[in-house]
PDB file of N, CA and C in Angstrom:
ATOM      1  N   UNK A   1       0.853  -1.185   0.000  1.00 72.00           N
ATOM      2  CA  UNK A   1       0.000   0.000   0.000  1.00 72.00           C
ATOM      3  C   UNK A   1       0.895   1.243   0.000  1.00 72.00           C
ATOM      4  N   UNK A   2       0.880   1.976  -1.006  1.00 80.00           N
ATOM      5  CA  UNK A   2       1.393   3.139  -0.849  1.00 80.00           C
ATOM      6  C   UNK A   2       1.025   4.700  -0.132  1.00 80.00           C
ATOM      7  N   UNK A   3       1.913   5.541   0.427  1.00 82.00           N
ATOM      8  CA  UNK A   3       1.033   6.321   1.598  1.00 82.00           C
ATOM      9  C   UNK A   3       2.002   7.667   0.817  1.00 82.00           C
ATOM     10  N   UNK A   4       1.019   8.502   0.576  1.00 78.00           N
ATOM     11  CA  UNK A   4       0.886   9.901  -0.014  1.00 78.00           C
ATOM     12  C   UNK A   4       1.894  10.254   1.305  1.00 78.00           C
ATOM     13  N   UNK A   5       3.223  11.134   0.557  1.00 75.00           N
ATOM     14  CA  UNK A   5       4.423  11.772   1.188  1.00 75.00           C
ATOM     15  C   UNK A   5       4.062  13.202   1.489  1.00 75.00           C
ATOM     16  N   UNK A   6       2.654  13.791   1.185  1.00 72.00           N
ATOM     17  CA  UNK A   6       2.539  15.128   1.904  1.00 72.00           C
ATOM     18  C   UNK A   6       1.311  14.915   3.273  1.00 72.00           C
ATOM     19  N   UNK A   7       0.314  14.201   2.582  1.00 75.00           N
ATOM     20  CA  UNK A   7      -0.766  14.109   4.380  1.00 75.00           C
ATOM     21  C   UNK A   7      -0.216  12.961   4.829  1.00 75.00           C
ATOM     22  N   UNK A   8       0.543  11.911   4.169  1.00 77.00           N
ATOM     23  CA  UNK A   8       0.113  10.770   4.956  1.00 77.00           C
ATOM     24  C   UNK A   8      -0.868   9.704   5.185  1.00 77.00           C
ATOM     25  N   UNK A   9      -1.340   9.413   4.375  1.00 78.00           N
ATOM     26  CA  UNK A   9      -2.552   8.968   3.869  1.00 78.00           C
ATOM     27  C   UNK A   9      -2.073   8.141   3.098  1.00 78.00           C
ATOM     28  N   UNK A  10      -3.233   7.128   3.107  1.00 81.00           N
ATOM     29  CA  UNK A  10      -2.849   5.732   1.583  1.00 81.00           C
ATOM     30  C   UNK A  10      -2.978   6.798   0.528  1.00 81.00           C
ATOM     31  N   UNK A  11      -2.699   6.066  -0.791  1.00 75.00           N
ATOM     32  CA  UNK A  11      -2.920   7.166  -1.542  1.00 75.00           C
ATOM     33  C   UNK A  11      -4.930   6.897  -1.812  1.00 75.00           C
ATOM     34  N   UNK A  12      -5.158   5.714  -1.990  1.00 77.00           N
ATOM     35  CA  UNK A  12      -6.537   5.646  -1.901  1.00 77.00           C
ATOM     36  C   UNK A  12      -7.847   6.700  -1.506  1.00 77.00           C
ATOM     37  N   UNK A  13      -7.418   7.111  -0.227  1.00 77.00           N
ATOM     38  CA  UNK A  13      -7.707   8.416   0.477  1.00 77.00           C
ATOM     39  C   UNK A  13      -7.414   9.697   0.497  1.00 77.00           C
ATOM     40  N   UNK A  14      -6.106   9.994  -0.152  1.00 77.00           N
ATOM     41  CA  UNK A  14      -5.540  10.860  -0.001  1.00 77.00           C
ATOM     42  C   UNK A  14      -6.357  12.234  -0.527  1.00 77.00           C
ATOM     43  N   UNK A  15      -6.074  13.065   0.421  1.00 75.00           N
ATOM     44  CA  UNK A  15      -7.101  14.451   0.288  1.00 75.00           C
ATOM     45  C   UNK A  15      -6.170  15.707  -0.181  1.00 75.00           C
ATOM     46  N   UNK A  16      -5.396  15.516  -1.227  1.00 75.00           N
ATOM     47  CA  UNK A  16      -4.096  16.705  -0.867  1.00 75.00           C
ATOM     48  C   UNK A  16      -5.102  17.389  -2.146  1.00 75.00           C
ATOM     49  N   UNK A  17      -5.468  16.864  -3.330  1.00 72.00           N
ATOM     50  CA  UNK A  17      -5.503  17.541  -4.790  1.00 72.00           C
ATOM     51  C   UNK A  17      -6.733  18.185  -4.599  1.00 72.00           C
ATOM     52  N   UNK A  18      -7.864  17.578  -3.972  1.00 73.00           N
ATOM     53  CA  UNK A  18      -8.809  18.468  -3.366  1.00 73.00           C
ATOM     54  C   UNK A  18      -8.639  19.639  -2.243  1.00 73.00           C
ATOM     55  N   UNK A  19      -7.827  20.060  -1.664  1.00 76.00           N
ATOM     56  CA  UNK A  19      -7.173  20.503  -1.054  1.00 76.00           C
ATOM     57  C   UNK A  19      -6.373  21.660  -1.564  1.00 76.00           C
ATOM     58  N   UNK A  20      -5.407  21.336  -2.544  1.00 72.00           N
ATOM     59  CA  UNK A  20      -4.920  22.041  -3.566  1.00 72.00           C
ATOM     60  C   UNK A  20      -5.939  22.657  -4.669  1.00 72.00           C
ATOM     61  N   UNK A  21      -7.102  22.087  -4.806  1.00 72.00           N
ATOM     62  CA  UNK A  21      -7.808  23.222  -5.872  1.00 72.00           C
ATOM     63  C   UNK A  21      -8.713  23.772  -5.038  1.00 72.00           C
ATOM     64  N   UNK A  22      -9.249  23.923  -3.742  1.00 72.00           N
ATOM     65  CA  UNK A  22      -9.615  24.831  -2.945  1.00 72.00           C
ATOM     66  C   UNK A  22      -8.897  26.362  -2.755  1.00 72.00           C
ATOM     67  N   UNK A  23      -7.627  26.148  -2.754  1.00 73.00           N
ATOM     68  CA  UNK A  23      -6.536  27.440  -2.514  1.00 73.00           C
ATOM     69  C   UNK A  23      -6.083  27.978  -3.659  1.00 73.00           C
ATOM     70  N   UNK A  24      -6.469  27.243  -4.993  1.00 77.00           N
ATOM     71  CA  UNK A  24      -5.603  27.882  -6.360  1.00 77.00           C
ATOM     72  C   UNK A  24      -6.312  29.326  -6.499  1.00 77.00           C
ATOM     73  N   UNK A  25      -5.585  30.139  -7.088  1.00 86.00           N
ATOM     74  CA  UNK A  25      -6.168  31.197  -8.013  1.00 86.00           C
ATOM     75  C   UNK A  25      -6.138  31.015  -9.399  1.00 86.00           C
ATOM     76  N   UNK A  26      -6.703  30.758 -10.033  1.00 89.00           N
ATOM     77  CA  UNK A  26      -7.300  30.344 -11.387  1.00 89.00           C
ATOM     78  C   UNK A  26      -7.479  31.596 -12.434  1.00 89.00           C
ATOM     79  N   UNK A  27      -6.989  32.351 -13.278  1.00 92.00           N
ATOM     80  CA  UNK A  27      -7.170  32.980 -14.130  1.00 92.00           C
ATOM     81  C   UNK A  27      -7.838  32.664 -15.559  1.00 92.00           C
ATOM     82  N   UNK A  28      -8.891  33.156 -16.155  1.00 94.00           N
ATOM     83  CA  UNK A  28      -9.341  32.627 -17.483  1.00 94.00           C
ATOM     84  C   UNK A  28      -9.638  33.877 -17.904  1.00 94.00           C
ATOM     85  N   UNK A  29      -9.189  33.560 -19.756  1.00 94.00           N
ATOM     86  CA  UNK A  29      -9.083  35.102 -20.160  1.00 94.00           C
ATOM     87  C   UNK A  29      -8.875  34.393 -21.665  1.00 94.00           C
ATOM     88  N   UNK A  30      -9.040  35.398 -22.903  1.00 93.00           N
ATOM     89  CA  UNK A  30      -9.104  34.910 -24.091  1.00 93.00           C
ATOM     90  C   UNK A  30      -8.043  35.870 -24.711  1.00 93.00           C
ATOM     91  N   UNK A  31      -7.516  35.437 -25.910  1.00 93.00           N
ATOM     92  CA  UNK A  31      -6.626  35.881 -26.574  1.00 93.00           C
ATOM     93  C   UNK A  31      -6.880  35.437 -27.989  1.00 93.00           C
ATOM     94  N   UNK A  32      -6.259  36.667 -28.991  1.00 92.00           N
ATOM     95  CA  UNK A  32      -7.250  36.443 -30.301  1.00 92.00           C
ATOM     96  C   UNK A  32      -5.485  35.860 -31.097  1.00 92.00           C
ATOM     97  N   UNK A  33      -5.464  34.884 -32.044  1.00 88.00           N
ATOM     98  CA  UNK A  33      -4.211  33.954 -32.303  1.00 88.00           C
ATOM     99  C   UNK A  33      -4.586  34.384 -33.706  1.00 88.00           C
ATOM    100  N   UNK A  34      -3.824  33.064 -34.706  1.00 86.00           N
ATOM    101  CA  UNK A  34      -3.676  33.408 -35.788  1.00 86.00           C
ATOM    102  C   UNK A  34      -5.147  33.702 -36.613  1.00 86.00           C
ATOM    103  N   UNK A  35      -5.138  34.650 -37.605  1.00 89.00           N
ATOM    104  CA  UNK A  35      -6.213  34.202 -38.382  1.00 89.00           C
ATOM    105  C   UNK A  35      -7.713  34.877 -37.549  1.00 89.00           C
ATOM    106  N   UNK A  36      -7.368  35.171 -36.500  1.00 88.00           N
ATOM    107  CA  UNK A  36      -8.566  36.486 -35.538  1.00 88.00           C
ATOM    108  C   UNK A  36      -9.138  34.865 -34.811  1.00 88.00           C
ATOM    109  N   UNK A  37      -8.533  33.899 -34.559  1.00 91.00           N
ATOM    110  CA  UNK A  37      -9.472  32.850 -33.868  1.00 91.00           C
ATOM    111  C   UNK A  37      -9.373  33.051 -32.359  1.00 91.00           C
ATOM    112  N   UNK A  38     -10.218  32.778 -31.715  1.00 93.00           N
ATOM    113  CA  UNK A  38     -10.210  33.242 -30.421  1.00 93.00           C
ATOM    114  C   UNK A  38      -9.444  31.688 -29.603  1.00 93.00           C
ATOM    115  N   UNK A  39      -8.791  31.789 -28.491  1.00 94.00           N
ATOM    116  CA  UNK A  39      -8.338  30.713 -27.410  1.00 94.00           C
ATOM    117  C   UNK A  39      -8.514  31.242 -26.394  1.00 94.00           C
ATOM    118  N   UNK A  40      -9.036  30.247 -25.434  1.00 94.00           N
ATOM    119  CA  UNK A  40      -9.334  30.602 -23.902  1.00 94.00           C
ATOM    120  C   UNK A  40      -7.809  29.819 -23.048  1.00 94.00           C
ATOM    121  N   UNK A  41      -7.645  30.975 -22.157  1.00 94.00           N
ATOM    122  CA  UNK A  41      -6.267  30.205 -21.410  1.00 94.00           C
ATOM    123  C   UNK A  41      -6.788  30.248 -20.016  1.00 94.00           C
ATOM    124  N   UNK A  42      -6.119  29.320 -19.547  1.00 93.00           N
ATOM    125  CA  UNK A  42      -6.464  28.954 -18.305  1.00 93.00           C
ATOM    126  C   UNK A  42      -5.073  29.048 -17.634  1.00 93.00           C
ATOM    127  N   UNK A  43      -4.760  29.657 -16.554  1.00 92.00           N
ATOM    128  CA  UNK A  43      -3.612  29.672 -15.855  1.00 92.00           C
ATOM    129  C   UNK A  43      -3.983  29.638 -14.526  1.00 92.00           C
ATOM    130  N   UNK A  44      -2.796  29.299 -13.909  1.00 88.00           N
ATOM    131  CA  UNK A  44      -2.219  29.986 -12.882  1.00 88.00           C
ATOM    132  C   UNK A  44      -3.110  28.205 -11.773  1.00 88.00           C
ATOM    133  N   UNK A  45      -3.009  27.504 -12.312  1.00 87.00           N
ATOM    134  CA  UNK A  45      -3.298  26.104 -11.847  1.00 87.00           C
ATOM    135  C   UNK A  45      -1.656  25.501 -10.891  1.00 87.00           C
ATOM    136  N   UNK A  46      -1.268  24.677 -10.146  1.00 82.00           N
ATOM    137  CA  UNK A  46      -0.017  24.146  -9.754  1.00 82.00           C
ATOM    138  C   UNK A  46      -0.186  22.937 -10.543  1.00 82.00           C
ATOM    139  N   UNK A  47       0.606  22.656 -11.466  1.00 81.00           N
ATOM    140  CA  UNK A  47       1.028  21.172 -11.658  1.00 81.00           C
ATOM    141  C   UNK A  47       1.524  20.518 -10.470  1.00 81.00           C
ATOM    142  N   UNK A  48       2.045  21.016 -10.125  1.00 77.00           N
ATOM    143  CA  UNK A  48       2.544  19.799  -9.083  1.00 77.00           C
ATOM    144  C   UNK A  48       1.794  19.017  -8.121  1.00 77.00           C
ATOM    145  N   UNK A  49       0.603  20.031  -7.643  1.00 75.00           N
ATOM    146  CA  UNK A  49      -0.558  19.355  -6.802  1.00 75.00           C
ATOM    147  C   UNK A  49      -1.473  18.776  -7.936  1.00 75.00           C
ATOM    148  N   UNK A  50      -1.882  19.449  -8.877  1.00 81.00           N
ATOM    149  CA  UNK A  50      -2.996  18.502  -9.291  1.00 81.00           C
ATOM    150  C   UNK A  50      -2.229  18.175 -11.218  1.00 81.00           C
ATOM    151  N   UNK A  51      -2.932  17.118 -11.368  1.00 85.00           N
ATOM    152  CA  UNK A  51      -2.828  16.435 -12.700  1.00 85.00           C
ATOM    153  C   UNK A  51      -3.126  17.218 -13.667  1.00 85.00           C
ATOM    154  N   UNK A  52      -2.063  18.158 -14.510  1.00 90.00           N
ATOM    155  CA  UNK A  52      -3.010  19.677 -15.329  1.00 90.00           C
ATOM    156  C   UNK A  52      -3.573  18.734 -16.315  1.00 90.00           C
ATOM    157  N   UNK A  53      -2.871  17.643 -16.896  1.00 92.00           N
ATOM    158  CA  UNK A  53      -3.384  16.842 -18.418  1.00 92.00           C
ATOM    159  C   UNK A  53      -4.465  16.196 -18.040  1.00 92.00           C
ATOM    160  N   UNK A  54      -5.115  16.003 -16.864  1.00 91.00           N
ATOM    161  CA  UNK A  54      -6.497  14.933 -16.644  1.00 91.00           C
ATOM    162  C   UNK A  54      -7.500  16.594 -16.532  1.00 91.00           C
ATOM    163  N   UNK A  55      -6.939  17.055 -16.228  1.00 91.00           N
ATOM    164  CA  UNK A  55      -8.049  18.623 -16.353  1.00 91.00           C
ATOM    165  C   UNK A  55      -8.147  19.034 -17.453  1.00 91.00           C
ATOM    166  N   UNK A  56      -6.776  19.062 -18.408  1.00 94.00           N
ATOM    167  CA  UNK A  56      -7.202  19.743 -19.406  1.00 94.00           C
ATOM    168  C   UNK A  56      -8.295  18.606 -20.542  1.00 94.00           C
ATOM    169  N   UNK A  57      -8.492  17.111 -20.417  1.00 95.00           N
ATOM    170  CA  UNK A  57      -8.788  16.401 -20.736  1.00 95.00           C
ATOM    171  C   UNK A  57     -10.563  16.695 -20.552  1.00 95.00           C
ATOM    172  N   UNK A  58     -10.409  16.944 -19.416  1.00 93.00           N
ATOM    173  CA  UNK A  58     -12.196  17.050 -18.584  1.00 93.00           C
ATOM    174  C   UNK A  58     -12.593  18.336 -19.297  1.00 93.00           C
ATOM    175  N   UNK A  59     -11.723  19.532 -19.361  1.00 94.00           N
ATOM    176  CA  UNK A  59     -12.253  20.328 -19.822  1.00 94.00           C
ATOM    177  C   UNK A  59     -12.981  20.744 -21.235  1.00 94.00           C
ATOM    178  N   UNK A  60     -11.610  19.794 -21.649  1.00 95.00           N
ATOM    179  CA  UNK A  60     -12.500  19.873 -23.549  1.00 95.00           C
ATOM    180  C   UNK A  60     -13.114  19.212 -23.818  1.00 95.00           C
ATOM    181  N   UNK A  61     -13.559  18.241 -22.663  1.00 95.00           N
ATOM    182  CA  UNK A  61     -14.878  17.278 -23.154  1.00 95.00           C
ATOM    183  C   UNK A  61     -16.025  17.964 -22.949  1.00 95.00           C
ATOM    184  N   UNK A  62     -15.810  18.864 -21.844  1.00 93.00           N
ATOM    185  CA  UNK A  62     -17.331  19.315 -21.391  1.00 93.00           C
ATOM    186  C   UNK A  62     -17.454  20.487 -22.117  1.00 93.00           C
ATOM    187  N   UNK A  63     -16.591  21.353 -22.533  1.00 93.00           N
ATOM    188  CA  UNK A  63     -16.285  22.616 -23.428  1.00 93.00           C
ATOM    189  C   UNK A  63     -16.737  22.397 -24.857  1.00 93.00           C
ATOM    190  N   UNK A  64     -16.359  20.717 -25.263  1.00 95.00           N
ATOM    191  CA  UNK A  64     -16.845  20.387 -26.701  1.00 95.00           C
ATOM    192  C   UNK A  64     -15.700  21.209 -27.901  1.00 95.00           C
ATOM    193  N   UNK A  65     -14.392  20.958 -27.003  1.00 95.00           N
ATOM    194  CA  UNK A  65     -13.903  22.184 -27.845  1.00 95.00           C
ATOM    195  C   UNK A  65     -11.928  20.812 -28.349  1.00 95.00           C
ATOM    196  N   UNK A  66     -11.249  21.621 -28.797  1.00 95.00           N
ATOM    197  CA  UNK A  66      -9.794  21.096 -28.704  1.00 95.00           C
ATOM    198  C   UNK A  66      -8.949  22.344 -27.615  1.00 95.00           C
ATOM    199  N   UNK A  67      -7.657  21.555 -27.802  1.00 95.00           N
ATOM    200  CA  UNK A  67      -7.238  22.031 -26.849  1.00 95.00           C
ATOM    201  C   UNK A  67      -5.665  21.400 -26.225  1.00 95.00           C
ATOM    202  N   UNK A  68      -5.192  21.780 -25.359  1.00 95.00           N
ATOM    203  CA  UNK A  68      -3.442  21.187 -25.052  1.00 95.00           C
ATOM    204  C   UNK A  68      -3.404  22.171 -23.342  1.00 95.00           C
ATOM    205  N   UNK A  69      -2.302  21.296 -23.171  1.00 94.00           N
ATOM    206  CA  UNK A  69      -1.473  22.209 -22.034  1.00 94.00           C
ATOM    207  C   UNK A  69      -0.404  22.389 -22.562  1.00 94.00           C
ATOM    208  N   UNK A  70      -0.032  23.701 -21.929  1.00 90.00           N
ATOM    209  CA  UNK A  70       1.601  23.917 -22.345  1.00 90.00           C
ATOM    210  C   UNK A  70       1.640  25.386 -21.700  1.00 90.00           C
ATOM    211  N   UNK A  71       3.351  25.058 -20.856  1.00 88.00           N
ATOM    212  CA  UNK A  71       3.942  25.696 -19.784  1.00 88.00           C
ATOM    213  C   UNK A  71       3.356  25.622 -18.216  1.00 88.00           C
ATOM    214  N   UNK A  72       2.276  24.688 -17.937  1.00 87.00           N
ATOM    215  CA  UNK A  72       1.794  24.810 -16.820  1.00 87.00           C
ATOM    216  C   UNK A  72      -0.115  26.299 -17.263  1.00 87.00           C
ATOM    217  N   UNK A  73      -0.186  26.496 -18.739  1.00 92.00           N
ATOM    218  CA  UNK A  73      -1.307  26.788 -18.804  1.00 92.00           C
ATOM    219  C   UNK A  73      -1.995  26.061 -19.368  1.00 92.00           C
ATOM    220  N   UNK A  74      -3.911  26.477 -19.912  1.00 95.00           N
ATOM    221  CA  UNK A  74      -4.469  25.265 -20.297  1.00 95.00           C
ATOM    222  C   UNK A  74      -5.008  26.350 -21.728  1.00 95.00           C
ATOM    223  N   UNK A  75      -4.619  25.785 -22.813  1.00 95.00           N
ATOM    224  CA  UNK A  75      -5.320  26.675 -24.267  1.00 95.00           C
ATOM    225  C   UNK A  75      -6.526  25.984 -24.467  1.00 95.00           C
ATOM    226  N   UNK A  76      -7.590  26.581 -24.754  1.00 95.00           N
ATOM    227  CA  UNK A  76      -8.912  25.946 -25.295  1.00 95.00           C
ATOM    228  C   UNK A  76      -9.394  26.806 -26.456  1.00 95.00           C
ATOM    229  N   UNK A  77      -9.465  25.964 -27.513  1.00 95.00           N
ATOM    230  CA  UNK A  77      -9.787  26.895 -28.894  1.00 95.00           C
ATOM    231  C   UNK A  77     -11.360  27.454 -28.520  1.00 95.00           C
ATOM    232  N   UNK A  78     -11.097  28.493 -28.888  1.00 94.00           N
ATOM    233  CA  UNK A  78     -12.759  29.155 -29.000  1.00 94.00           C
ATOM    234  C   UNK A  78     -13.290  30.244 -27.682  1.00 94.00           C
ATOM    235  N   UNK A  79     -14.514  30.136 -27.355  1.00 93.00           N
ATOM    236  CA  UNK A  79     -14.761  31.651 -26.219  1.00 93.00           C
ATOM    237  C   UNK A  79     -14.827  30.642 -25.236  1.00 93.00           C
ATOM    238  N   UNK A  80     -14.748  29.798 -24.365  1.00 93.00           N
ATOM    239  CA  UNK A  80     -15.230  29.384 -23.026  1.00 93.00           C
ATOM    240  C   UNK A  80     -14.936  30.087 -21.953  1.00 93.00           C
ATOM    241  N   UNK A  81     -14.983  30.867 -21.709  1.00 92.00           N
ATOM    242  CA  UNK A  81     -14.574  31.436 -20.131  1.00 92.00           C
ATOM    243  C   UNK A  81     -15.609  31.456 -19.517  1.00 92.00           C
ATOM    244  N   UNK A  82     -16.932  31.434 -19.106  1.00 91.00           N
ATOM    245  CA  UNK A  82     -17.847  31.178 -18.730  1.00 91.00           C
ATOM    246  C   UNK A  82     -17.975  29.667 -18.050  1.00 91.00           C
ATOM    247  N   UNK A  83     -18.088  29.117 -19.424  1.00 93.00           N
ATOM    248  CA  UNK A  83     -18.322  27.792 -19.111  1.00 93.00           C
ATOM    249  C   UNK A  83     -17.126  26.825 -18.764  1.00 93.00           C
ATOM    250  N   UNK A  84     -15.453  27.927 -18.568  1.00 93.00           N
ATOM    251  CA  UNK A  84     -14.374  26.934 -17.707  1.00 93.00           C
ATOM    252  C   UNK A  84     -14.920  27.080 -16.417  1.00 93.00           C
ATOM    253  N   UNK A  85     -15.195  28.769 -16.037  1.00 91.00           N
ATOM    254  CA  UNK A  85     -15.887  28.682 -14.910  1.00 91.00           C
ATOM    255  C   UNK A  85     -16.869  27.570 -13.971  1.00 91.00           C
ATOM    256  N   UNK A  86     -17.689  27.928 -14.659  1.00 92.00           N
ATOM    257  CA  UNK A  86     -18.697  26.527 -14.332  1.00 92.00           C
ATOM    258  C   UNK A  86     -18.034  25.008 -14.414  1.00 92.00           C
ATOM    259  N   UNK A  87     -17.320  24.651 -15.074  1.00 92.00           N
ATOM    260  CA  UNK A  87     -17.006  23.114 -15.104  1.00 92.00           C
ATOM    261  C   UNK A  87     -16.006  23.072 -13.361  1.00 92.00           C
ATOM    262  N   UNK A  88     -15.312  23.875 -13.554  1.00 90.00           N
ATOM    263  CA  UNK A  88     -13.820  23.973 -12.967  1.00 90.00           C
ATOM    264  C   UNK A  88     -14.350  24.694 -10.993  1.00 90.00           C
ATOM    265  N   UNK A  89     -15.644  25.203 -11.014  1.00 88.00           N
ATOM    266  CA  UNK A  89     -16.463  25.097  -9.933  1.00 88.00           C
ATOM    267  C   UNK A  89     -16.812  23.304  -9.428  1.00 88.00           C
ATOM    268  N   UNK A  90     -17.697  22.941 -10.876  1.00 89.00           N
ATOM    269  CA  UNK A  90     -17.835  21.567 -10.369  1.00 89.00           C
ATOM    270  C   UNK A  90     -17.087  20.658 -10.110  1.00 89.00           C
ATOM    271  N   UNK A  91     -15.756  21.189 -10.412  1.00 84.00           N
ATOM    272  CA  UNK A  91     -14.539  19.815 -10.150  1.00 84.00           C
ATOM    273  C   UNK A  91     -14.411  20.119  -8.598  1.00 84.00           C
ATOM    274  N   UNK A  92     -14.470  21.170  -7.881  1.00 81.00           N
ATOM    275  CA  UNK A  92     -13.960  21.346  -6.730  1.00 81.00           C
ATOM    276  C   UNK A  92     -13.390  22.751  -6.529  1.00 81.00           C
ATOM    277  N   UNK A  93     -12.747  23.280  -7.470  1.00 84.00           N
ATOM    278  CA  UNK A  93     -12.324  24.672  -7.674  1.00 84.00           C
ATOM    279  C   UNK A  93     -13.097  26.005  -6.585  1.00 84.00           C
ATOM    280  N   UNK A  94     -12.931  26.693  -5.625  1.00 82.00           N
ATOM    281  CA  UNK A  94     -13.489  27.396  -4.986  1.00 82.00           C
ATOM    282  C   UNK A  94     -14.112  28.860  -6.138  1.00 82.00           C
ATOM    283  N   UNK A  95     -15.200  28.886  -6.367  1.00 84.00           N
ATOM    284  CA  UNK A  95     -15.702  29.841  -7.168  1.00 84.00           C
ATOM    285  C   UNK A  95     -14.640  31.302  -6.946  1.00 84.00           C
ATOM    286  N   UNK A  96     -14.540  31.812  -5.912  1.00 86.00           N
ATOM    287  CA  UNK A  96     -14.318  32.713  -5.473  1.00 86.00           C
ATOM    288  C   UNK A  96     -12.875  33.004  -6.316  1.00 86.00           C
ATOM    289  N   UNK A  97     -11.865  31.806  -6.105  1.00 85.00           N
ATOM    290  CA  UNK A  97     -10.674  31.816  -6.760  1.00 85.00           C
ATOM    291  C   UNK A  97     -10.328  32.115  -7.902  1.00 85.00           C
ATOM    292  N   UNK A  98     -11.727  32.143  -8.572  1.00 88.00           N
ATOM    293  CA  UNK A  98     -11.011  31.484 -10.149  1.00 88.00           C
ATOM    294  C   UNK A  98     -11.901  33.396 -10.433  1.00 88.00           C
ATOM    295  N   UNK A  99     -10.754  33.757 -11.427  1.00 90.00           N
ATOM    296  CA  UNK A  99     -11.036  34.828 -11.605  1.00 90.00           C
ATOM    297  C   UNK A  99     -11.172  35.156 -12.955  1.00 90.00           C
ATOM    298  N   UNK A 100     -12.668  35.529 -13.658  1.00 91.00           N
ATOM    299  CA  UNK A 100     -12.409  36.083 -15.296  1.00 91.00           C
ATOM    300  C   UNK A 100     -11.926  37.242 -15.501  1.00 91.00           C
ATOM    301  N   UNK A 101     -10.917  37.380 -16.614  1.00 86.00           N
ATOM    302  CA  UNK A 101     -10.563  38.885 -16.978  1.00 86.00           C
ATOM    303  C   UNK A 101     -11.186  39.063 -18.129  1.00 86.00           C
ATOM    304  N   UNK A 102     -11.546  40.392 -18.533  1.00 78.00           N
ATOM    305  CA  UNK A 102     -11.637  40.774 -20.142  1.00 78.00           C
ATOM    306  C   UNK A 102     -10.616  41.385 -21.040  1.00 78.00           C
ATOM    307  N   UNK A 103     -10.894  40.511 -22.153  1.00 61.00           N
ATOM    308  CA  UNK A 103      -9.768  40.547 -22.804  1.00 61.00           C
ATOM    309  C   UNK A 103      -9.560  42.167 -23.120  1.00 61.00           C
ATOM    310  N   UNK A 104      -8.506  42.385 -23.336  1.00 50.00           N
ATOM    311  CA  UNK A 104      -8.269  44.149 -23.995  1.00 50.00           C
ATOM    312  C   UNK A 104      -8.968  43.976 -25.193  1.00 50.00           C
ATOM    313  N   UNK A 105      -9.855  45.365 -24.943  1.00 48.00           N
ATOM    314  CA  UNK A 105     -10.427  46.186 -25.910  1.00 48.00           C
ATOM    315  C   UNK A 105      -9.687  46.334 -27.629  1.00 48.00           C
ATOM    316  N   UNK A 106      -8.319  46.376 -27.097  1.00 46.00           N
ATOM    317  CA  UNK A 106      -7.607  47.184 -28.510  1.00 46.00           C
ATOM    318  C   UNK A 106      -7.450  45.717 -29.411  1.00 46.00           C
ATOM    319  N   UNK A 107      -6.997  44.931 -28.442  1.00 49.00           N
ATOM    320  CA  UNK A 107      -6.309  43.692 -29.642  1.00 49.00           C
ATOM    321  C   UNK A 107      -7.826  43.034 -30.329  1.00 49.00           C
ATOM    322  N   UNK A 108      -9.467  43.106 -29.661  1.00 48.00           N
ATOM    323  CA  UNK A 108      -9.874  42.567 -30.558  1.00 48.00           C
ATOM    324  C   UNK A 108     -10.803  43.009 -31.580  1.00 48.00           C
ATOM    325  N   UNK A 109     -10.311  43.922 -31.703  1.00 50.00           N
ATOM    326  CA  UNK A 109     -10.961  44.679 -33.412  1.00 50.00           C
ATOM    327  C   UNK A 109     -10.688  44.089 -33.674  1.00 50.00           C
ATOM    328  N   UNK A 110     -11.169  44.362 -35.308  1.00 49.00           N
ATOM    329  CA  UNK A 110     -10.845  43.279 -36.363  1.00 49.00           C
ATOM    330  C   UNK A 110     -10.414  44.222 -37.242  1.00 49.00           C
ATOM    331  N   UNK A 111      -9.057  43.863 -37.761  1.00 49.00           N
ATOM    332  CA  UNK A 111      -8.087  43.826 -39.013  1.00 49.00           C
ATOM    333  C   UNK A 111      -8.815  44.242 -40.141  1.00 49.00           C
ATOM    334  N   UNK A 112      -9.242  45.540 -40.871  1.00 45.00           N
ATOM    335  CA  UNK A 112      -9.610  45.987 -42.054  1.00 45.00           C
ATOM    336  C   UNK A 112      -8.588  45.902 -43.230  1.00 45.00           C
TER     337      UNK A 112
END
C-alpha cells in the first residue's frame, strides 16, 4: 500500500488535490491567435498538486472544444470562459478563486 508523502494517507484516500484546488487562483481570459481565432487560457493552476493533463482532458470534453497544455497553462480553442468557470467550480475549484478577466479592448478589433 502506498502512503501519499505530503498528508500521509494511503494514496486511496488521499485528500491533498482536493485541497490544492480549494486554494488555487485560477485565471481565465481569451486571446485572439492566428487568423482572428479566439483561445481561452487557463492559468495559474499548480502542476505539481494537481494532474493539469487529466483537467485539461475534462475540460475539452465538457467545453466540446480542442485544446493542449503547455507551460503549466491550459489553451482551449474558442470563447469558453464562462463555461471553464462553471465546469472547474464543479470539479472542486473554490468559485471565489477562479477569476475572469476581459480581454483588452484594442487587440480585438478586427483587421480591415
Amino acid at each position: 500500500m502506498k502512503i501519499c508523502d505530503v498528508c500521509g494517507l494511503p494514496e486511496e484516500l488521499c485528500v491533498c488535490e482536493e485541497i490544492a484546488r480549494e486554494v488555487q487562483t485560477v485565471k481565465v481570459y481569451t486571446v485572439r491567435r492566428r487568423f482572428g481565432k479566439l483561445m481561452t487560457i487557463v492559468e495559474g493552476i499548480d502542476e505539481h498538486d494537481i494532474d493539469i493533463k487529466e483537467l485539461t482532458k475534462e475540460l475539452k470534453a465538457k467545453c466540446a472544444c480542442g485544446g493542449t497544455a503547455k507551460k503549466g497553462q491550459i489553451e482551449l480553442q474558442g470563447d469558453h470562459k464562462r463555461k471553464v468557470k462553471e465546469v472547474l467550480s464543479d470539479m472542486g475549484f473554490s468559485s471565489d478563486t477562479i477569476e475572469i478577466r476581459d480581454s483588452d479592448k484594442k487587440f480585438n478589433k478586427r483587421r480591415h
